[in-house]
Structures are given as structure tokens and as C-alpha cells.
Amino acid sequence: MATAEVAVVSPSSLNTDTTPVPESAGTAAATAATSSATTAAAAVAAVARTGSEATVSKLTMATKLLSLSGVFAVHKPKGPTSAELLNRLKEKLLAEAGMPSPEWTKRKKQPLKIGHGGTLDSAAGGVLVVGIGRGTKMLTSLLTGSKRYIAIGELGKATDTLDSTGKVTEEKPYGPFL
């Protein structure tokens, strides 16, 4: 449950100057102090109203976010891992709802349940199937379907890591196609 903080300002809580003033100036100073207190109280009340409206708006947004459920596709570019991409997505969704990103905790205590079906290597780009809310339970059934891969490679070269990110250790000519 979200709570809103409200500050109450009264004339006695304001810091006032205690410099002695002539009688006529004292009346003006008292009026100014009361007027300042009233203005300050009105300003705080306005901020409190705006703050509570913002809190309600954030609460509504958080409720909508936590009620999201389903499966969708995300294009994963080369570079980040599937887990990194998922963490970024989760952080952005939580930030959009005005919720802080939680530290790692047990899965059941996470405010937003999100997962991916299958893992793409960081050197690979492609479609990453993402589940959110109850959609995470559907991910395993999606993995049983057939997959299609497109490979782009360079023939005649070997690397120390056996992939495109490594340093070339050996080159051999590759003949012309017939």
C-alpha cells in the first residue's frame, strides 16, 4: 500500500526574526508573518495535493504494470546477453510505473515476474520470446516448437574462441564454387 507524506505548516513552526521594531512596524511585521505563514501553508497544501495525485497516479501505473500478463517478441541485437536484455526491460517497466528496481531477491518476492523462452548467445541477434506475469508459465510450451536458424559465416578462417569474436589463428584458402 502506498502512503503519501503531508507536511503541516503553522505560524509557530516558521522561523521569525526577533529583532525589536517600532510599534507601527511591529503591526506590519506581524501581518507579514501571518501572511507568510498562510501563503506557506497554502503552498504546502498544494504540493501535498499534487504529491498525493502523483502518488495515486504512480499507484495506478504500478497496479497496471503488475497486472500485465502475456507473451511477446523482442528483437535482441548482437552484444547483450538475453538476461541483460531482460533486466533492462524490467528496469524500464518498473521505472515507467515509478517503482524502484529491486535488488536480487527470491523469485516469488519480485514485484514484476518476467522471463524468456530460450537463450540467444551474446554474439547472436534475433527474436527473443519474453513472458510477463502469468505469461511466463507459457514459455516452456513455446520451446517445443520448431526453430529456424540463419547462419552467416566466413569460410577458411579459424579463431581462438571458435566464434566471430575471437582472434584469427589460422587462414586457409577456400576454393571457388562450381
PDB file of C-alpha atoms in Angstrom, residues 98-163:
ATOM      1  CA  GLY A  98       7.520   4.815 -10.687  1.00  0.00           C
ATOM      2  CA  MET A  99       8.669   1.744  -8.808  1.00  0.00           C
ATOM      3  CA  PRO A 100      12.292   1.277  -7.707  1.00  0.00           C
ATOM      4  CA  SER A 101      14.286  -1.555  -9.227  1.00  0.00           C
ATOM      5  CA  PRO A 102      14.546  -4.206  -6.532  1.00  0.00           C
ATOM      6  CA  GLU A 103      17.785  -5.815  -5.506  1.00  0.00           C
ATOM      7  CA  TRP A 104      18.020  -9.515  -6.242  1.00  0.00           C
ATOM      8  CA  THR A 105      15.630 -11.423  -4.023  1.00  0.00           C
ATOM      9  CA  LYS A 106      13.771 -14.699  -4.161  1.00  0.00           C
ATOM     10  CA  ARG A 107      11.732 -15.106  -7.335  1.00  0.00           C
ATOM     11  CA  LYS A 108       8.371 -15.147  -5.588  1.00  0.00           C
ATOM     12  CA  LYS A 109       9.015 -11.768  -3.956  1.00  0.00           C
ATOM     13  CA  GLN A 110       9.840  -9.933  -7.186  1.00  0.00           C
ATOM     14  CA  PRO A 111       7.310  -7.171  -7.953  1.00  0.00           C
ATOM     15  CA  LEU A 112       7.330  -7.986 -11.673  1.00  0.00           C
ATOM     16  CA  LYS A 113       7.602 -11.539 -12.963  1.00  0.00           C
ATOM     17  CA  ILE A 114       9.380 -11.650 -16.324  1.00  0.00           C
ATOM     18  CA  GLY A 115      11.258 -14.384 -18.193  1.00  0.00           C
ATOM     19  CA  HIS A 116      12.428 -15.504 -21.629  1.00  0.00           C
ATOM     20  CA  GLY A 117      11.888 -18.650 -23.637  1.00  0.00           C
ATOM     21  CA  GLY A 118      15.268 -19.912 -24.764  1.00  0.00           C
ATOM     22  CA  THR A 119      18.584 -18.105 -24.685  1.00  0.00           C
ATOM     23  CA  LEU A 120      20.354 -16.335 -27.509  1.00  0.00           C
ATOM     24  CA  ASP A 121      24.133 -16.108 -27.317  1.00  0.00           C
ATOM     25  CA  SER A 122      25.504 -12.582 -26.880  1.00  0.00           C
ATOM     26  CA  ALA A 123      27.114 -12.871 -30.330  1.00  0.00           C
ATOM     27  CA  ALA A 124      23.722 -13.721 -31.867  1.00  0.00           C
ATOM     28  CA  GLY A 125      20.873 -11.421 -32.755  1.00  0.00           C
ATOM     29  CA  GLY A 126      17.285 -12.476 -33.282  1.00  0.00           C
ATOM     30  CA  VAL A 127      13.858 -12.900 -31.758  1.00  0.00           C
ATOM     31  CA  LEU A 128      13.699 -13.434 -28.016  1.00  0.00           C
ATOM     32  CA  VAL A 129      10.319 -14.602 -26.723  1.00  0.00           C
ATOM     33  CA  VAL A 130       9.512 -12.803 -23.455  1.00  0.00           C
ATOM     34  CA  GLY A 131       6.806 -13.700 -20.952  1.00  0.00           C
ATOM     35  CA  ILE A 132       5.449 -11.338 -18.329  1.00  0.00           C
ATOM     36  CA  GLY A 133       3.216 -12.197 -15.368  1.00  0.00           C
ATOM     37  CA  ARG A 134       1.259 -15.401 -15.989  1.00  0.00           C
ATOM     38  CA  GLY A 135       2.746 -15.485 -19.498  1.00  0.00           C
ATOM     39  CA  THR A 136       5.984 -16.823 -18.015  1.00  0.00           C
ATOM     40  CA  LYS A 137       4.224 -20.176 -17.486  1.00  0.00           C
ATOM     41  CA  MET A 138       3.563 -20.446 -21.232  1.00  0.00           C
ATOM     42  CA  LEU A 139       7.234 -20.101 -22.203  1.00  0.00           C
ATOM     43  CA  THR A 140       8.138 -23.780 -21.764  1.00  0.00           C
ATOM     44  CA  SER A 141       5.394 -24.877 -24.162  1.00  0.00           C
ATOM     45  CA  LEU A 142       6.722 -22.455 -26.780  1.00  0.00           C
ATOM     46  CA  LEU A 143      10.157 -24.090 -26.667  1.00  0.00           C
ATOM     47  CA  THR A 144       8.766 -27.373 -28.006  1.00  0.00           C
ATOM     48  CA  GLY A 145       8.038 -25.806 -31.409  1.00  0.00           C
ATOM     49  CA  SER A 146      10.403 -25.947 -34.369  1.00  0.00           C
ATOM     50  CA  LYS A 147      13.108 -23.339 -34.738  1.00  0.00           C
ATOM     51  CA  ARG A 148      14.748 -21.852 -37.792  1.00  0.00           C
ATOM     52  CA  TYR A 149      18.299 -20.547 -37.840  1.00  0.00           C
ATOM     53  CA  ILE A 150      20.102 -18.438 -40.411  1.00  0.00           C
ATOM     54  CA  ALA A 151      23.882 -18.626 -40.182  1.00  0.00           C
ATOM     55  CA  ILE A 152      26.281 -16.156 -41.718  1.00  0.00           C
ATOM     56  CA  GLY A 153      29.881 -17.264 -41.651  1.00  0.00           C
ATOM     57  CA  GLU A 154      33.284 -16.826 -43.150  1.00  0.00           C
ATOM     58  CA  LEU A 155      34.885 -19.972 -44.502  1.00  0.00           C
ATOM     59  CA  GLY A 156      38.628 -20.603 -44.362  1.00  0.00           C
ATOM     60  CA  LYS A 157      39.337 -18.905 -41.021  1.00  0.00           C
ATOM     61  CA  ALA A 158      39.806 -20.273 -37.507  1.00  0.00           C
ATOM     62  CA  THR A 159      39.720 -18.218 -34.303  1.00  0.00           C
ATOM     63  CA  ASP A 160      40.952 -18.809 -30.778  1.00  0.00           C
ATOM     64  CA  THR A 161      37.394 -18.671 -29.406  1.00  0.00           C
ATOM     65  CA  LEU A 162      35.790 -20.658 -32.245  1.00  0.00           C
ATOM     66  CA  ASP A 163      33.413 -17.778 -32.989  1.00  0.00           C
TER      67      ASP A 163
END
